[in-house]
mmCIF file of C-alpha atoms in Angstrom:
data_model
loop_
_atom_site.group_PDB
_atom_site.id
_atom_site.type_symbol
_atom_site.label_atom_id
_atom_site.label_comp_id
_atom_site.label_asym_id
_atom_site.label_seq_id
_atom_site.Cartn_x
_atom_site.Cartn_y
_atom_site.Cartn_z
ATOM 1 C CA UNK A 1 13.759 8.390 8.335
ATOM 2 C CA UNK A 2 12.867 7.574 5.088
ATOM 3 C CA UNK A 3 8.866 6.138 4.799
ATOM 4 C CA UNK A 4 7.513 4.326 1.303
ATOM 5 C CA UNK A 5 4.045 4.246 0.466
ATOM 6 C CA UNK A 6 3.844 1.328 -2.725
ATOM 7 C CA UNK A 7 0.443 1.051 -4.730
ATOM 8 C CA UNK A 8 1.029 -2.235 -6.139
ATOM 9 C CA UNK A 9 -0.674 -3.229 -9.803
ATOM 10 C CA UNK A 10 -0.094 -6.216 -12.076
ATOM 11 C CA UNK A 11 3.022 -6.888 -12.956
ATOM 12 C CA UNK A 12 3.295 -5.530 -16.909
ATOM 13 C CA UNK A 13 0.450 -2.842 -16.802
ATOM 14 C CA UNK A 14 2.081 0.137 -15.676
ATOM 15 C CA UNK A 15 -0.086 0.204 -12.372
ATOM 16 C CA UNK A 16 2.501 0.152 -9.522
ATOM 17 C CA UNK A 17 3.098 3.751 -8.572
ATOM 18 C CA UNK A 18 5.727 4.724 -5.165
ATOM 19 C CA UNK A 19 5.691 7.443 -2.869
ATOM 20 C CA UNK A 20 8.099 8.480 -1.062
ATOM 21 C CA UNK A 21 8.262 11.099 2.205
ATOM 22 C CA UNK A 22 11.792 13.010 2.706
ATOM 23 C CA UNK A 23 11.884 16.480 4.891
ATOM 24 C CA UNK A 24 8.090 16.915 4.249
ATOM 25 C CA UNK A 25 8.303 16.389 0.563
ATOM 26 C CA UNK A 26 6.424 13.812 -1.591
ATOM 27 C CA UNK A 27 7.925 11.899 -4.631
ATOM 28 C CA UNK A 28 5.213 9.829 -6.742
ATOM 29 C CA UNK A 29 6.703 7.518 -9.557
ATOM 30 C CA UNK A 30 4.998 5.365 -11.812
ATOM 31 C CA UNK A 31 6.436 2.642 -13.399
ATOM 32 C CA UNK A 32 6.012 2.150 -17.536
ATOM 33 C CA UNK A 33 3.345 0.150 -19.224
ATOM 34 C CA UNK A 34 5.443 -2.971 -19.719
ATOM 35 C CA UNK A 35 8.402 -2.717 -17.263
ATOM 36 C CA UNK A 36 8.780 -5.365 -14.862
ATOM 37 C CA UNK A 37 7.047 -3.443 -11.793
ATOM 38 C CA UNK A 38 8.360 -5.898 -9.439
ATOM 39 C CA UNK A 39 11.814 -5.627 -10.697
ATOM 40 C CA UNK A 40 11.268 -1.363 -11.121
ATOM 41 C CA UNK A 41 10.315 -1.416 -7.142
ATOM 42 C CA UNK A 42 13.496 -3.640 -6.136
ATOM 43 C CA UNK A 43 15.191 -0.857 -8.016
ATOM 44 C CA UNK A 44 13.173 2.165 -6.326
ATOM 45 C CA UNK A 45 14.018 0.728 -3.011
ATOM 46 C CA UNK A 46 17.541 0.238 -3.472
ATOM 47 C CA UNK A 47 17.436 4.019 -4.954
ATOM 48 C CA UNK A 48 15.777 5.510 -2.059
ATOM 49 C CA UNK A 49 16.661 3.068 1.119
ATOM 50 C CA UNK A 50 13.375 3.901 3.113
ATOM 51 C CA UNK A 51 13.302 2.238 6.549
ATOM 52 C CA UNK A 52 9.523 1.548 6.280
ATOM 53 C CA UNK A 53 7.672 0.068 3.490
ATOM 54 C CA UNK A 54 3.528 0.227 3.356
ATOM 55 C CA UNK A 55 1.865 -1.588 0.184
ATOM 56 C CA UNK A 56 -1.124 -2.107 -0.481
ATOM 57 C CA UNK A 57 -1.231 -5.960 -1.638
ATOM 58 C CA UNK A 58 -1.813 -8.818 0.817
ATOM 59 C CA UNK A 59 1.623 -10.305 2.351
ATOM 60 C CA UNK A 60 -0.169 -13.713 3.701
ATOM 61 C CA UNK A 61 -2.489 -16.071 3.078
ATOM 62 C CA UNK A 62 -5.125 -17.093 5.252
ATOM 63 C CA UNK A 63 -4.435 -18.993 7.699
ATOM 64 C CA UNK A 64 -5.887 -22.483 7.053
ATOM 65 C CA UNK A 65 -2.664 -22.275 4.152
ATOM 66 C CA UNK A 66 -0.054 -22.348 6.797
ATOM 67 C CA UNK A 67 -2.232 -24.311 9.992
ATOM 68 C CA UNK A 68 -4.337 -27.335 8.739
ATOM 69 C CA UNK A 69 -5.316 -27.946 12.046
ATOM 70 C CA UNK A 70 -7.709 -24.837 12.513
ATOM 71 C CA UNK A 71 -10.934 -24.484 10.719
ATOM 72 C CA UNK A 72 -11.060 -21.108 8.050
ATOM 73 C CA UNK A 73 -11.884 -19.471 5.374
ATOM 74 C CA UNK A 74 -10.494 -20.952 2.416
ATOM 75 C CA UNK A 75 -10.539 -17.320 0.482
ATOM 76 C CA UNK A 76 -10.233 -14.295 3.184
ATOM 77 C CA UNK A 77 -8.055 -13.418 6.073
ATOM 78 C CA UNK A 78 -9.780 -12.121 8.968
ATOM 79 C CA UNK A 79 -8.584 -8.614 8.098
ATOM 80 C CA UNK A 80 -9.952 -8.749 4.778
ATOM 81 C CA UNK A 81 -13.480 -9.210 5.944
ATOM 82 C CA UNK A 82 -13.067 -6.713 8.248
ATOM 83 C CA UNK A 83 -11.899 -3.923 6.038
ATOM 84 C CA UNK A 84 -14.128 -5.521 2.996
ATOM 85 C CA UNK A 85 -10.657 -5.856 0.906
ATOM 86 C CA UNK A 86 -10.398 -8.569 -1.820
ATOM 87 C CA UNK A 87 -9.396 -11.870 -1.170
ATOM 88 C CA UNK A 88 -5.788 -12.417 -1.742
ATOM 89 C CA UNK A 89 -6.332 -15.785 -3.760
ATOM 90 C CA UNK A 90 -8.817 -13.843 -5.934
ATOM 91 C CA UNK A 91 -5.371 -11.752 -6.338
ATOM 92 C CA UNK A 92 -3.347 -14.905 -6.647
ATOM 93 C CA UNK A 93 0.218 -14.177 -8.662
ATOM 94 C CA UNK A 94 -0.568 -10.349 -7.127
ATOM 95 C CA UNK A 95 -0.194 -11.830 -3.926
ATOM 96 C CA UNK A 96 2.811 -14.274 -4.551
ATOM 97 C CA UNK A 97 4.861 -11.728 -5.486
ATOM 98 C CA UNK A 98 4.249 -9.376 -3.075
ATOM 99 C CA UNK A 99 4.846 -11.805 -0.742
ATOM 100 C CA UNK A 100 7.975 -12.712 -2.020
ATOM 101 C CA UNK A 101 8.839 -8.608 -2.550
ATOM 102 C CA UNK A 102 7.654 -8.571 1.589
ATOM 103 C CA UNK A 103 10.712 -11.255 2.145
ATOM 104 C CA UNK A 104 13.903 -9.630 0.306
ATOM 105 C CA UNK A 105 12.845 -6.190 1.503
ATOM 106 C CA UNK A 106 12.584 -7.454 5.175
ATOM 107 C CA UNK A 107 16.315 -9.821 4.484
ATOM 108 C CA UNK A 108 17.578 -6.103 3.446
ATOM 109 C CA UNK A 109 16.439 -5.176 7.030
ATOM 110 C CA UNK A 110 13.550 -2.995 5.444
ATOM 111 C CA UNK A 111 10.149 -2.813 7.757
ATOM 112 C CA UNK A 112 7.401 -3.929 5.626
ATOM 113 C CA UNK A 113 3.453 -3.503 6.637
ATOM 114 C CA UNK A 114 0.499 -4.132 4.627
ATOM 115 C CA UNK A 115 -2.347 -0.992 4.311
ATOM 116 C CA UNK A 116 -5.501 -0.280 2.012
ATOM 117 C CA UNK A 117 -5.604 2.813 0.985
ATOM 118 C CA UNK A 118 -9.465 2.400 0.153
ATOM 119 C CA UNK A 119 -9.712 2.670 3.501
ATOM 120 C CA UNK A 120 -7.595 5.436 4.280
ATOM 121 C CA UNK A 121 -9.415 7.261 1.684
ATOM 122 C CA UNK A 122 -12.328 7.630 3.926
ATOM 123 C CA UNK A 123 -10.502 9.925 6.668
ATOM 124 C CA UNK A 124 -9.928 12.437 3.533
ATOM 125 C CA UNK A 125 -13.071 11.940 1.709
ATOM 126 C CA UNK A 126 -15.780 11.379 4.440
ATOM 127 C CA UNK A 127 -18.663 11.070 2.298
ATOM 128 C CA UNK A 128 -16.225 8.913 -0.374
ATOM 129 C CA UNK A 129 -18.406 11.090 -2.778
ATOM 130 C CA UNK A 130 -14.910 11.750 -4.770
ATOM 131 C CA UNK A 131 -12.215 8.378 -3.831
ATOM 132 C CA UNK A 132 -11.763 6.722 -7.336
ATOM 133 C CA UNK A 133 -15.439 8.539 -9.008
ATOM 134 C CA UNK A 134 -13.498 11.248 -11.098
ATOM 135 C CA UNK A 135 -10.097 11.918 -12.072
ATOM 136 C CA UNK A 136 -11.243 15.331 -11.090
ATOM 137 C CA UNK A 137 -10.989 14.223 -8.232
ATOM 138 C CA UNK A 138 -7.518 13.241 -7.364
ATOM 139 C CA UNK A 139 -6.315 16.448 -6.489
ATOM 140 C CA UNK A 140 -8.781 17.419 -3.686
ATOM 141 C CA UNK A 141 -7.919 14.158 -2.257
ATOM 142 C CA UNK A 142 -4.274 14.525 -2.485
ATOM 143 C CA UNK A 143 -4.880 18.388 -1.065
ATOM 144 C CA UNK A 144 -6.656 16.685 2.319
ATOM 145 C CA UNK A 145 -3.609 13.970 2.643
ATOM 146 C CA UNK A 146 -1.037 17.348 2.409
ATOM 147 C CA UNK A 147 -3.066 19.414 4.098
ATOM 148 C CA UNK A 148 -3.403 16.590 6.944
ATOM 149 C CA UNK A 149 0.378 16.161 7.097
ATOM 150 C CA UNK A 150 1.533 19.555 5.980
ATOM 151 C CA UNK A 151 3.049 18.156 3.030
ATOM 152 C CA UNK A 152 4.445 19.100 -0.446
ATOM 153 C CA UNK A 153 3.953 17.320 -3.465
ATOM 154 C CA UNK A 154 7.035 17.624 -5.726
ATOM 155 C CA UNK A 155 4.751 17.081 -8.693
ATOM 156 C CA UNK A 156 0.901 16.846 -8.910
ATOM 157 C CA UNK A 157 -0.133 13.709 -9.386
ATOM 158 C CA UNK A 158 -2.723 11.969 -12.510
ATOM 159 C CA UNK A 159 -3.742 9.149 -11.602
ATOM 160 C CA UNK A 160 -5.597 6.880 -9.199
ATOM 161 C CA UNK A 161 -2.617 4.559 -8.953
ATOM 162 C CA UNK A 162 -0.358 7.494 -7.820
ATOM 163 C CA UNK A 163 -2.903 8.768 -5.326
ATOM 164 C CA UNK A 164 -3.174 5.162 -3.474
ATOM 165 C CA UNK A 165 0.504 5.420 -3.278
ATOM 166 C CA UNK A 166 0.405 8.579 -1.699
ATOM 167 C CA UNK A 167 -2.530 7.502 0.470
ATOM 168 C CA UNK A 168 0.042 4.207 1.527
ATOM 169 C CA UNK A 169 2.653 6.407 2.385
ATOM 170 C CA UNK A 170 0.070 8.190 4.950
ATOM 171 C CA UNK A 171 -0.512 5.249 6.237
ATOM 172 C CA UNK A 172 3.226 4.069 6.943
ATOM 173 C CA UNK A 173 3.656 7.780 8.420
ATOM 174 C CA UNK A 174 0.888 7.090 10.910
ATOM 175 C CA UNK A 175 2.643 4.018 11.666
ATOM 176 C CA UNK A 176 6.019 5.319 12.042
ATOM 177 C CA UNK A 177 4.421 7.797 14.315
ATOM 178 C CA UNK A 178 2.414 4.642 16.341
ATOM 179 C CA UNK A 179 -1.177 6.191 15.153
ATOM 180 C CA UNK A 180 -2.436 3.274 12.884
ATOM 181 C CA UNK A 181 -5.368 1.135 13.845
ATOM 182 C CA UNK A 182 -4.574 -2.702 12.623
ATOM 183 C CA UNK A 183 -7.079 -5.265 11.609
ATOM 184 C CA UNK A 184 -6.613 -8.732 11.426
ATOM 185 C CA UNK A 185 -4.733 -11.087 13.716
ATOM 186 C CA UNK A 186 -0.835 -11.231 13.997
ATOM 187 C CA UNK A 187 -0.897 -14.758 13.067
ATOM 188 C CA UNK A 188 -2.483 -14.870 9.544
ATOM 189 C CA UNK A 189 -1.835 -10.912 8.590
ATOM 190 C CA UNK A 190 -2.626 -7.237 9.736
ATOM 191 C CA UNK A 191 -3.565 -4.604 7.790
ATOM 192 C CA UNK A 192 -2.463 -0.847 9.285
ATOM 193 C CA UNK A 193 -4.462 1.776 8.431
#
């Protein structure tokens, strides 16, 4: 089984970096300063076929959007104030498009989950002394996620982009392997981590 750990960044910066996990070995991409990153990962995807997707941008809105009859928060899903994650109207077109990325993967029969890799950070970097202080840093974090899952990078990675997309893919393999914690409710969004 092929797992897909997605960093997702605005859509012309060059921000949205992939993993992907095959026979123990990690592939990190990065798409170009200008490409279409939305239109890069539909390509990615089709490349590589995984069965499970994790990305880290919010897939729903909260739930006052789709109920008017409950009372809510206007800004934050339940999940979001539990893991202290941003607001996915703060992250508006961010949102809508992985949202709409979330519904042709899933058409395509592709298993899509939302993490936050800020959070997965802390089971590598218990202090979080290092997680996003240093570019120095990315390789001791990427050594604790490989040493973790006794992986193999097939190329070191250099930025912070890259390492949240490795740090998504550990959290898709924990939920392949039915080891993920999930915040939120299924009804307005879950976050695995």
């Amino acid at each position: 089984m092929r797992l897909a750990g997605i960093d997702f960044g605005a859509k012309k910066a060059g921000t949205t970096a992939l993993a992907i996990l095959e026979n123990e070995v990690v592939i990190v991409e990065q798409c170009s300063k200008k490409d279409d990153a939305d239109r890069w990962l539909m390509d990615k995807v089709e490349q590589y076929q995984p069965s499970i997707i994790a990305i880290d941008a919010p897939l729903s809105l909260p739930k006052i959007y789709s109920d008017q009859s409950v009372e809510g928060d206007y800004f934050y899903r339940k999940c979001d104030r539990t893991l202290k994650a941003m607001s996915p109207m703060f992250l508006g077109g961010l949102t809508a498009r992985a949202i709409k990325l979330n519904r042709l993967w899933k058409r395509k029969g592709i298993n899509v989950i939302e993490t936050y890799p800020g959070h997965l950070a802390q089971r590598f970097d218990k202090s979080n002394l290092r997680y996003k202080k240093d570019k120095k840093h990315i390789k001791y974090i990427c050594d604790q996620v490989n040493l973790f899952h006794n992986w193999s990078l097939k190329t070191p990675l250099d930025s912070w982009h890259q390492t949240d997309a490795l740090l998504a893919l550990s959290g898709v393999y924990r939920y392949s392997k039915g080891l993920t914690e999930s915040y939120g409710t299924a009804d307005e969004g879950l976050i695995y981590v």
